Coordinates of C-alpha atoms in Angstrom, one line a residue:
Chain A
X74 CA 10.4 15.6 14.7
X75 CA 9.8 12.2 16.3
X76 CA 9.9 8.8 14.7
X77 CA 7.6 6.2 16.2
X78 CA 7.9 2.5 15.4
X79 CA 5.1 0.2 16.4
X80 CA 5.6 -3.5 16.2
X81 CA 3.2 -6.1 14.8
X82 CA 3.1 -8.6 17.7
X83 CA 0.2 -9.8 19.7
X84 CA -1.2 -7.5 22.4
X85 CA -0.5 -4.3 20.6
X86 CA -3.4 -1.9 20.6
X87 CA -3.2 0.0 17.3
X88 CA -6.3 1.9 18.3
X89 CA -4.6 3.4 21.3
X90 CA -1.4 4.2 19.4
X91 CA -3.4 6.0 16.6
X92 CA -5.6 7.9 19.1
X93 CA -2.6 9.0 21.1
X94 CA -0.7 10.1 18.0
X95 CA -3.7 11.9 16.6
X96 CA -4.1 13.9 19.9
X97 CA -0.4 14.8 19.8
X98 CA -0.6 15.7 16.1
X99 CA -3.5 18.0 16.9
X100 CA -1.3 19.8 19.4
X101 CA 1.2 20.5 16.6
X102 CA 3.7 17.7 17.3
X103 CA 5.1 16.2 14.1
X104 CA 5.7 12.4 13.7
X105 CA 6.5 9.8 11.2
X106 CA 5.0 6.4 12.0
X107 CA 6.8 3.1 11.0
X108 CA 4.9 -0.1 11.6
X109 CA 5.4 -3.9 11.5
X110 CA 3.0 -6.7 10.7
X111 CA 4.9 -9.9 11.4
X112 CA 2.2 -11.7 13.4
X113 CA -0.5 -11.0 10.9
X114 CA 1.9 -12.0 8.0
X115 CA 2.4 -15.4 9.7
X116 CA -1.4 -15.9 10.0
X117 CA -2.1 -15.0 6.4
X118 CA 0.9 -17.1 5.2
X119 CA -0.5 -20.1 7.0
X120 CA -4.0 -19.5 5.6
X121 CA -2.6 -19.3 2.1
X122 CA -0.7 -22.6 2.5
X123 CA 2.8 -21.0 2.4
X124 CA 3.7 -21.0 6.1
X125 CA 6.5 -18.7 7.4
X126 CA 10.1 -19.9 7.7
X127 CA 12.4 -18.3 10.2
X128 CA 16.1 -18.8 10.2
X129 CA 18.7 -18.1 12.8
X130 CA 22.1 -16.6 11.8
X131 CA 25.3 -17.9 13.2
X132 CA 25.5 -14.8 15.4
X133 CA 22.0 -15.5 16.8
X134 CA 19.7 -13.2 15.0
X135 CA 16.4 -14.6 13.9
X136 CA 14.8 -13.4 10.6
X137 CA 12.1 -14.4 8.2
X138 CA 13.3 -16.3 5.1
X139 CA 11.7 -14.3 2.3
X140 CA 11.3 -16.2 -0.9
X141 CA 9.3 -14.5 -3.7
X142 CA 6.0 -15.9 -2.6
X143 CA 6.6 -14.9 1.0
X144 CA 7.5 -11.4 -0.2
X145 CA 4.2 -11.0 -1.9
X146 CA 2.3 -12.2 1.2
X147 CA 4.4 -9.8 3.3
X148 CA 3.5 -6.9 1.0
X149 CA -0.2 -7.9 1.1
X150 CA -0.2 -7.7 4.9
X151 CA 2.2 -4.9 5.6
X152 CA 1.3 -2.6 2.7
X153 CA -2.3 -3.6 2.3
X154 CA -4.0 -4.8 5.5
X155 CA -1.9 -3.2 8.2
X156 CA -0.9 0.0 6.5
X157 CA -4.3 0.9 5.0
X158 CA -5.9 -0.1 8.3
X159 CA -3.7 2.4 10.1
X160 CA -4.3 5.1 7.5
X161 CA -8.1 4.5 7.8
X162 CA -7.9 4.9 11.6
X163 CA -6.1 8.2 11.2
X164 CA -8.5 9.4 8.6
X165 CA -11.4 8.7 11.0
X166 CA -9.5 10.6 13.7
X167 CA -9.2 13.6 11.3
X168 CA -5.5 13.2 10.6
X169 CA -4.6 13.1 6.9
X170 CA -2.2 10.2 6.8
X171 CA -0.3 8.9 3.8
X172 CA 0.8 5.3 3.8
X173 CA 3.9 4.3 1.9
X174 CA 6.4 1.4 1.8
X175 CA 10.1 1.7 1.3
X176 CA 9.6 0.8 -2.4
X177 CA 7.6 4.0 -2.9
X178 CA 9.8 6.8 -3.9
X179 CA 12.8 4.7 -2.8
X180 CA 12.1 5.8 0.8
X181 CA 14.1 2.9 2.2
X182 CA 17.0 1.8 0.0
X183 CA 19.6 -0.9 0.6
X184 CA 21.5 -3.9 -0.8
X185 CA 19.7 -7.0 -1.8
X186 CA 21.0 -10.1 0.1
X187 CA 20.1 -13.0 -2.0
X188 CA 21.5 -15.7 0.3
X189 CA 21.5 -16.0 4.0
X190 CA 23.6 -18.1 6.4
X191 CA 21.4 -20.1 8.7
X192 CA 22.0 -22.5 11.6
X193 CA 19.9 -25.6 11.1
X194 CA 20.4 -28.8 13.2
X195 CA 23.7 -27.4 14.5
X196 CA 25.1 -26.9 11.0
X197 CA 25.6 -23.6 9.1
X198 CA 23.8 -23.7 5.7
X199 CA 23.6 -21.2 2.9
X200 CA 20.0 -20.6 1.8
X201 CA 19.5 -18.9 -1.6
X202 CA 16.5 -17.0 -3.1
X203 CA 16.1 -14.7 -0.1
X204 CA 14.7 -11.2 -0.6
X205 CA 16.3 -9.4 2.4
X206 CA 18.6 -6.5 3.1
X207 CA 19.4 -3.6 5.4
X208 CA 18.4 0.0 4.9
X209 CA 21.5 2.0 3.9
X210 CA 19.8 5.1 2.4
X211 CA 16.6 7.0 3.2
X212 CA 14.8 9.4 0.9
X213 CA 14.3 12.2 3.4
X214 CA 13.1 14.5 0.6
X215 CA 9.9 12.6 0.0
X216 CA 9.1 12.2 3.8
X217 CA 9.7 15.9 4.3
X218 CA 7.7 16.9 1.2
X219 CA 4.7 15.1 2.8
X220 CA 5.2 16.4 6.3
X221 CA 5.6 20.0 5.1
X222 CA 2.3 19.6 3.1
X223 CA 0.6 18.5 6.3
X224 CA 0.5 14.8 5.9
X225 CA 1.4 12.2 8.5
X226 CA 3.6 9.6 6.8
X227 CA 2.9 6.0 7.8
X228 CA 5.8 3.8 6.5
X229 CA 6.6 0.1 6.4
X230 CA 9.0 -2.4 4.8
X231 CA 9.8 -3.7 2.3
X232 CA 12.6 -1.5 1.1
X233 CA 14.0 -1.4 -2.4
X234 CA 17.4 -2.6 -3.6
X235 CA 19.7 -0.4 -5.6
X236 CA 18.7 -2.5 -8.6
X237 CA 15.0 -2.0 -7.9
X238 CA 14.1 -5.3 -6.2
X239 CA 11.8 -5.4 -3.2
X240 CA 13.7 -6.5 -0.1
X241 CA 12.4 -7.4 3.4
X242 CA 14.2 -5.2 6.0
X243 CA 14.0 -5.0 9.7
X244 CA 11.5 -2.4 10.6
X245 CA 13.2 -1.2 13.8
X246 CA 16.5 -0.6 12.0
X247 CA 14.6 1.1 9.1
X248 CA 13.0 3.4 11.7
X249 CA 16.4 4.0 13.2
X250 CA 17.9 4.9 9.8
X251 CA 14.9 7.2 9.2
X252 CA 15.3 8.9 12.6
X253 CA 19.0 9.5 12.0
X254 CA 18.4 10.8 8.4
X255 CA 15.6 13.2 9.6
X256 CA 17.8 14.4 12.5
X257 CA 14.9 13.4 14.8
X258 CA 14.9 14.5 18.4
X259 CA 13.6 11.1 19.5
X260 CA 12.9 7.6 18.2
X261 CA 10.3 5.5 20.0
X262 CA 10.4 1.7 19.5
X263 CA 7.1 0.4 20.8
X264 CA 6.4 -3.3 21.2
X265 CA 4.5 -5.7 23.5
X266 CA 7.1 -5.5 26.4
X267 CA 7.8 -2.7 28.8
X268 CA 11.3 -2.2 27.4
X269 CA 14.6 -4.1 27.7
X270 CA 14.5 -6.5 30.6
X271 CA 17.5 -7.6 32.6
X272 CA 15.9 -11.0 33.3
X273 CA 13.3 -11.6 30.6
X274 CA 10.3 -12.2 31.0
X275 CA 10.3 -10.6 34.4
X276 CA 8.9 -7.1 33.8
X277 CA 10.1 -5.9 37.2
X278 CA 13.7 -6.2 35.8
X279 CA 13.2 -3.3 33.4
X280 CA 16.4 -1.5 32.5
X281 CA 15.4 2.2 32.8
X282 CA 18.5 3.8 31.4
X283 CA 21.2 2.9 28.9
X284 CA 24.1 5.3 28.2
X285 CA 24.4 6.2 24.5
X286 CA 28.1 5.1 24.4
X287 CA 27.4 1.6 25.7
X288 CA 24.3 0.4 24.0
X289 CA 26.0 -2.7 22.5
X290 CA 27.0 -3.7 26.0
X291 CA 23.3 -4.4 26.8
X292 CA 22.8 -6.7 23.8
X293 CA 23.3 -9.7 26.1
X294 CA 20.0 -9.0 27.8
X295 CA 18.0 -8.8 24.6
X296 CA 16.0 -11.8 23.5
X297 CA 14.9 -12.5 19.9
X298 CA 13.4 -9.5 18.2
X299 CA 14.6 -7.2 21.0
X300 CA 18.1 -7.6 19.7
X301 CA 17.2 -5.7 16.6
X302 CA 15.7 -3.0 18.7
X303 CA 18.8 -2.6 20.8
X304 CA 20.9 -2.6 17.6
X305 CA 18.5 0.0 16.0
X306 CA 18.8 2.1 19.2
X307 CA 22.6 2.0 19.0
X308 CA 22.5 3.0 15.3
X309 CA 20.1 5.8 15.9
X310 CA 22.0 7.4 18.8
X311 CA 25.3 7.0 16.8
X312 CA 23.4 8.7 13.9
X313 CA 22.7 11.8 16.1
X314 CA 19.1 11.0 17.4
X315 CA 18.7 12.7 20.8
X316 CA 17.2 9.7 22.6
X317 CA 15.7 6.4 21.9
X318 CA 12.9 4.9 24.0
X319 CA 12.1 1.2 24.0
X320 CA 8.5 1.4 25.1
X321 CA 5.3 -0.5 25.7
X322 CA 2.7 -0.3 22.9
X323 CA 0.1 -2.0 25.2
X324 CA -0.2 1.1 27.5
X325 CA -3.2 3.4 27.3
X326 CA -1.4 6.4 25.8
X327 CA 1.7 4.5 24.6
X328 CA 3.3 7.4 22.7
X329 CA 2.9 10.0 25.4
X330 CA 4.1 7.5 28.0
X331 CA 7.3 6.7 26.0
X332 CA 7.8 10.4 25.4
X333 CA 7.5 10.9 29.2
X334 CA 10.3 8.4 29.7
X335 CA 8.4 5.1 30.4
X336 CA 10.4 2.2 29.2
X337 CA 14.1 1.9 28.5
X338 CA 15.6 5.2 27.6
X339 CA 18.8 5.3 25.6
X340 CA 20.4 8.8 25.7
Chain B
X375 CA -1.0 15.2 -18.4
X376 CA -2.5 11.7 -19.2
X377 CA -4.3 9.4 -16.8
X378 CA -3.9 5.7 -17.6
X379 CA -6.2 3.1 -16.0
X380 CA -5.2 -0.5 -16.4
X381 CA -7.6 -3.2 -15.4
X382 CA -7.1 -6.3 -13.3
X383 CA -8.5 -9.0 -15.6
X384 CA -6.9 -12.1 -17.2
X385 CA -4.6 -11.5 -20.1
X386 CA -3.3 -8.1 -19.1
X387 CA 0.5 -7.8 -19.4
X388 CA 1.6 -5.5 -16.6
X389 CA 5.2 -5.9 -17.8
X390 CA 4.3 -4.4 -21.2
X391 CA 2.2 -1.6 -19.7
X392 CA 5.0 -0.6 -17.3
X393 CA 7.8 -0.8 -19.9
X394 CA 5.8 1.4 -22.3
X395 CA 4.9 3.9 -19.6
X396 CA 8.6 4.0 -18.5
X397 CA 9.8 4.7 -22.1
X398 CA 7.2 7.5 -22.5
X399 CA 8.1 8.9 -19.0
X400 CA 11.8 8.9 -20.1
X401 CA 10.7 11.1 -23.1
X402 CA 9.2 13.6 -20.7
X403 CA 5.5 12.6 -20.9
X404 CA 3.7 12.8 -17.6
X405 CA 1.2 10.3 -16.4
X406 CA -0.8 9.1 -13.4
X407 CA -1.4 5.3 -13.4
X408 CA -4.6 3.9 -11.8
X409 CA -4.9 0.1 -11.6
X410 CA -7.3 -2.6 -10.7
X411 CA -6.9 -6.0 -9.2
X412 CA -10.3 -7.7 -9.3
X413 CA -9.2 -11.0 -10.7
X414 CA -6.4 -11.5 -8.2
X415 CA -8.7 -10.4 -5.4
X416 CA -11.1 -13.2 -6.3
X417 CA -8.3 -15.7 -6.3
X418 CA -7.0 -14.6 -2.8
X419 CA -10.5 -14.4 -1.4
X420 CA -11.2 -18.0 -2.5
X421 CA -7.9 -19.1 -1.0
X422 CA -8.7 -17.4 2.3
X423 CA -12.1 -19.1 2.4
X424 CA -14.1 -15.9 1.9
X425 CA -15.2 -16.2 -1.7
X426 CA -16.2 -13.1 -3.6
X427 CA -19.9 -12.2 -3.9
X428 CA -21.1 -10.1 -6.9
X429 CA -24.5 -8.4 -6.9
X430 CA -26.4 -7.0 -9.9
X431 CA -28.3 -3.7 -9.4
X432 CA -31.9 -3.3 -10.7
X433 CA -30.4 -1.1 -13.5
X434 CA -28.0 -4.0 -14.5
X435 CA -24.7 -2.9 -13.1
X436 CA -22.6 -5.7 -11.5
X437 CA -20.5 -4.9 -8.4
X438 CA -18.6 -6.6 -5.7
X439 CA -20.4 -6.8 -2.4
X440 CA -17.8 -5.6 0.0
X441 CA -18.2 -6.6 3.6
X442 CA -15.5 -5.7 6.1
X443 CA -13.6 -8.9 5.5
X444 CA -13.8 -8.5 1.8
X445 CA -12.5 -4.9 2.1
X446 CA -9.4 -6.2 3.9
X447 CA -8.7 -8.8 1.3
X448 CA -9.3 -6.2 -1.4
X449 CA -6.8 -3.9 0.3
X450 CA -4.3 -6.7 0.6
X451 CA -4.4 -7.4 -3.1
X452 CA -4.9 -3.9 -4.5
X453 CA -2.7 -1.9 -2.1
X454 CA -0.3 -4.7 -1.3
X455 CA 0.4 -7.2 -4.0
X456 CA -0.7 -5.4 -7.2
X457 CA 0.3 -1.8 -6.3
X458 CA 3.7 -2.7 -4.8
X459 CA 4.3 -5.1 -7.7
X460 CA 3.8 -2.3 -10.1
X461 CA 5.9 0.1 -8.1
X462 CA 8.7 -2.5 -8.0
X463 CA 8.5 -2.9 -11.8
X464 CA 8.9 0.9 -12.3
X465 CA 11.8 1.0 -9.8
X466 CA 13.5 -1.7 -11.8
X467 CA 12.9 0.4 -15.0
X468 CA 14.4 3.5 -13.3
X469 CA 11.1 5.3 -12.8
X470 CA 10.6 6.6 -9.2
X471 CA 7.0 5.5 -8.7
X472 CA 5.0 6.2 -5.5
X473 CA 2.0 3.9 -4.9
X474 CA -1.0 5.2 -3.0
X475 CA -4.6 4.2 -2.4
X476 CA -7.6 6.6 -2.3
X477 CA -7.4 6.5 1.5
X478 CA -3.9 8.0 1.5
X479 CA -4.1 11.8 1.7
X480 CA -7.8 11.4 0.9
X481 CA -6.9 11.2 -2.8
X482 CA -10.3 9.7 -3.7
X483 CA -13.2 10.8 -1.5
X484 CA -16.9 10.0 -1.7
X485 CA -20.0 9.0 0.2
X486 CA -20.1 5.6 2.0
X487 CA -23.0 3.5 0.7
X488 CA -23.7 1.0 3.5
X489 CA -26.5 -0.8 1.7
X490 CA -27.0 -1.9 -1.9
X491 CA -30.1 -2.9 -3.9
X492 CA -29.5 -6.2 -5.6
X493 CA -31.6 -8.4 -7.9
X494 CA -31.5 -12.0 -6.6
X495 CA -33.7 -14.8 -8.0
X496 CA -35.8 -12.1 -9.8
X497 CA -36.4 -10.1 -6.6
X498 CA -34.9 -6.8 -5.5
X499 CA -33.3 -7.2 -2.1
X500 CA -31.5 -4.6 0.1
X501 CA -28.1 -5.9 1.4
X502 CA -26.5 -4.1 4.3
X503 CA -22.9 -3.9 5.6
X504 CA -21.5 -2.9 2.2
X505 CA -18.4 -0.7 2.0
X506 CA -18.8 0.9 -1.4
X507 CA -19.3 4.4 -2.8
X508 CA -18.5 6.6 -5.7
X509 CA -15.6 9.1 -6.0
X510 CA -16.9 12.7 -5.7
X511 CA -13.8 14.5 -4.8
X512 CA -10.1 14.1 -5.8
X513 CA -7.1 15.5 -3.8
X514 CA -5.4 17.0 -6.8
X515 CA -2.9 18.8 -4.5
X516 CA -1.2 15.6 -3.4
X517 CA -1.1 14.1 -6.9
X518 CA 0.4 17.3 -8.3
X519 CA 2.9 17.6 -5.3
X520 CA 4.3 14.2 -6.2
X521 CA 4.3 14.8 -10.0
X522 CA 6.1 18.1 -9.6
X523 CA 8.7 16.4 -7.4
X524 CA 9.4 13.9 -10.2
X525 CA 7.4 10.9 -8.9
X526 CA 5.0 8.7 -10.9
X527 CA 1.8 8.3 -8.9
X528 CA 0.4 4.7 -9.0
X529 CA -3.1 4.9 -7.6
X530 CA -5.9 2.4 -6.7
X531 CA -9.1 2.0 -4.8
X532 CA -10.3 1.9 -2.0
X533 CA -11.4 5.5 -1.6
X534 CA -12.2 7.2 1.8
X535 CA -15.7 8.3 2.9
X536 CA -16.2 11.8 4.3
X537 CA -16.3 10.1 7.7
X538 CA -13.0 8.3 7.1
X539 CA -14.2 4.8 6.3
X540 CA -12.5 2.8 3.5
X541 CA -14.9 2.3 0.6
X542 CA -14.6 0.2 -2.5
X543 CA -15.1 2.4 -5.6
X544 CA -15.0 1.6 -9.3
X545 CA -11.5 2.1 -10.6
X546 CA -12.5 3.3 -14.1
X547 CA -14.8 6.0 -12.7
X548 CA -12.2 7.0 -10.1
X549 CA -9.7 7.4 -13.0
X550 CA -12.3 9.5 -14.8
X551 CA -12.8 11.8 -11.8
X552 CA -9.0 12.1 -11.5
X553 CA -8.6 12.9 -15.2
X554 CA -11.3 15.6 -14.9
X555 CA -9.9 17.1 -11.7
X556 CA -6.3 17.2 -13.2
X557 CA -7.6 18.7 -16.4
X558 CA -5.9 15.8 -18.3
X559 CA -5.6 15.9 -22.0
X560 CA -6.4 12.2 -22.3
X561 CA -7.8 9.3 -20.2
X562 CA -6.8 5.8 -21.4
X563 CA -9.0 3.0 -20.0
X564 CA -7.1 -0.2 -20.9
X565 CA -8.5 -3.7 -20.4
X566 CA -8.5 -7.1 -22.0
X567 CA -10.7 -6.2 -25.0
X568 CA -9.8 -4.0 -28.0
X569 CA -12.4 -1.4 -27.0
X570 CA -16.2 -1.2 -27.1
X571 CA -17.6 -3.8 -29.4
X572 CA -20.9 -3.4 -31.3
X573 CA -21.4 -7.2 -31.2
X574 CA -19.5 -8.6 -28.2
X575 CA -17.3 -10.7 -28.3
X576 CA -16.7 -10.2 -32.0
X577 CA -13.5 -8.1 -32.0
X578 CA -14.1 -7.1 -35.6
X579 CA -17.2 -5.1 -34.5
X580 CA -15.0 -2.6 -32.7
X581 CA -16.6 0.9 -32.5
X582 CA -13.7 3.2 -33.5
X583 CA -15.3 6.6 -32.6
X584 CA -17.9 7.9 -30.2
X585 CA -19.0 11.5 -30.2
X586 CA -18.5 13.2 -26.8
X587 CA -22.1 14.4 -26.7
X588 CA -23.6 10.9 -27.2
X589 CA -21.5 8.6 -25.0
X590 CA -24.5 7.3 -23.1
X591 CA -26.2 6.3 -26.4
X592 CA -23.5 3.6 -26.7
X593 CA -24.2 2.1 -23.3
X594 CA -26.4 -0.5 -24.9
X595 CA -23.4 -2.2 -26.5
X596 CA -21.5 -2.5 -23.2
X597 CA -21.3 -5.8 -21.4
X598 CA -20.7 -6.1 -17.7
X599 CA -17.6 -4.1 -16.6
X600 CA -17.5 -2.3 -19.9
X601 CA -20.6 -0.4 -18.8
X602 CA -18.6 1.4 -16.0
X603 CA -15.9 2.2 -18.6
X604 CA -18.4 3.9 -20.9
X605 CA -19.9 5.7 -17.9
X606 CA -16.5 6.8 -16.9
X607 CA -15.7 8.0 -20.4
X608 CA -18.9 10.0 -20.4
X609 CA -18.0 11.5 -17.0
X610 CA -14.5 12.4 -18.1
X611 CA -15.4 14.1 -21.4
X612 CA -18.2 16.0 -19.5
X613 CA -15.5 17.0 -17.0
X614 CA -13.4 18.5 -19.7
X615 CA -10.9 15.7 -20.6
X616 CA -9.9 16.1 -24.2
X617 CA -10.4 12.5 -25.2
X618 CA -10.9 9.1 -23.7
X619 CA -9.6 5.9 -25.3
X620 CA -11.0 2.5 -24.4
X621 CA -7.9 0.5 -25.4
X622 CA -6.3 -3.0 -25.3
X623 CA -3.9 -3.7 -22.5
X624 CA -2.8 -6.9 -24.2
X625 CA -1.0 -5.1 -27.0
X626 CA 2.8 -4.9 -27.1
X627 CA 3.0 -1.1 -26.4
X628 CA -0.5 -0.7 -25.0
X629 CA -0.2 2.9 -23.9
X630 CA 1.5 4.2 -27.1
X631 CA -1.1 2.3 -29.2
X632 CA -4.0 3.8 -27.3
X633 CA -2.4 7.3 -27.5
X634 CA -2.1 6.7 -31.3
X635 CA -5.9 6.1 -31.4
X636 CA -6.1 2.3 -31.3
X637 CA -9.4 1.2 -29.6
X638 CA -12.6 3.2 -29.1
X639 CA -11.9 6.9 -29.1
X640 CA -14.4 9.2 -27.3
X641 CA -13.8 12.9 -28.2

């Protein structure tokens, strides 16, 4: 079992990801796909007159401030446009995909964080009305039910809080939690860079190997969203996942390439 | 097994529908919910600068002309905003709902109609680039798999063509096909009117009973979208569904009321 997470940034070729996955699926390999949709969410939010707002935590992590209206736009793009677009691609390729969010069947469950500490103009502020959280529990039963019946699960945030509220969660860390819960042999985190770079954005500075017991030691090289990927990688290997590959979704056969070790391999 | 379809028009109280369904679910009744989202799709399409376009067929049926951009907006609203909003409501009420479109697991399958005949300015024109169709096959296996595992399926258009293309289908007729395929004891088609009216919009002219062998004879009383409901009712009873109720989603306990016979009962 392999968990593949594909991001939602510019340059990612969903067609290539789906074609590669479909070919591997045909060979009998089994996957769960988790996807993002951040870039498209920003575009739709702008078009609807509710532009995105990103906040930076005191420890340097950037995240989307998700008020109720933003959550609904987020759901429109992630669960509607992107998820159903991927499911349609798979159906055309003859793979019977099923698209679900973390709300459905409580696949991704966590605590609702209503307020967030954010650094603005050098000061730490507390912003309320946030719909975010972190995945703490995964409904492996539903994912396995679908896989055993021959369906390819295509999953995305939001997750659901214990009280039943939709919460925006980081997709990389959700995929890491899923991979650990499924006892996956590998987790592939594919985005629009070749992997973790020692000197971002110099692609020649790619770090090829990270020992499983020192993943956090490499956090210093991670920029922006890559921080969550390194954190997710650390969580996955601690959770028993055989290896994590930070790979390039812009490659021609991006899943096969990552499986063959292209990118940054954490093991 | 009961299939409940709730429309997407103004005045419908989703909170009341979900609370009623959750209470009945708690009592051990089993349902599949199919929902619309037409009104909200129109609002979002306007806001995104791609206003809806409705066409009338030579036989007098009105439908949404669904080009590719409209299809994506449709998916954002139906599969994203409305479906996940309903799933979230159920999760808050303690019912483990799973929201899926007809694309997912090929739940609703049919032929892709790329062109539509439309009457415009008194002339019949052929419009191409349409993404519509009619449900011809239902993946009962997946719906039953979820029900048997304790999940409440919450379904919506689009469907998938045999070739794997997303197609907009009428939700009432999709619900009718589902009810027939499941061998449901009842199909409830809830909208923002009390049922079929002999003299629309006079609510006192409600037709309380329609014999199963003469449903089409009542088509003359149906206005606009009600035509599809009467057609769906005819298809469902012909398909073996015990009874169909055209009921009022604006009532306080709309599902219980329809089950108790409020509205137009076809049996």
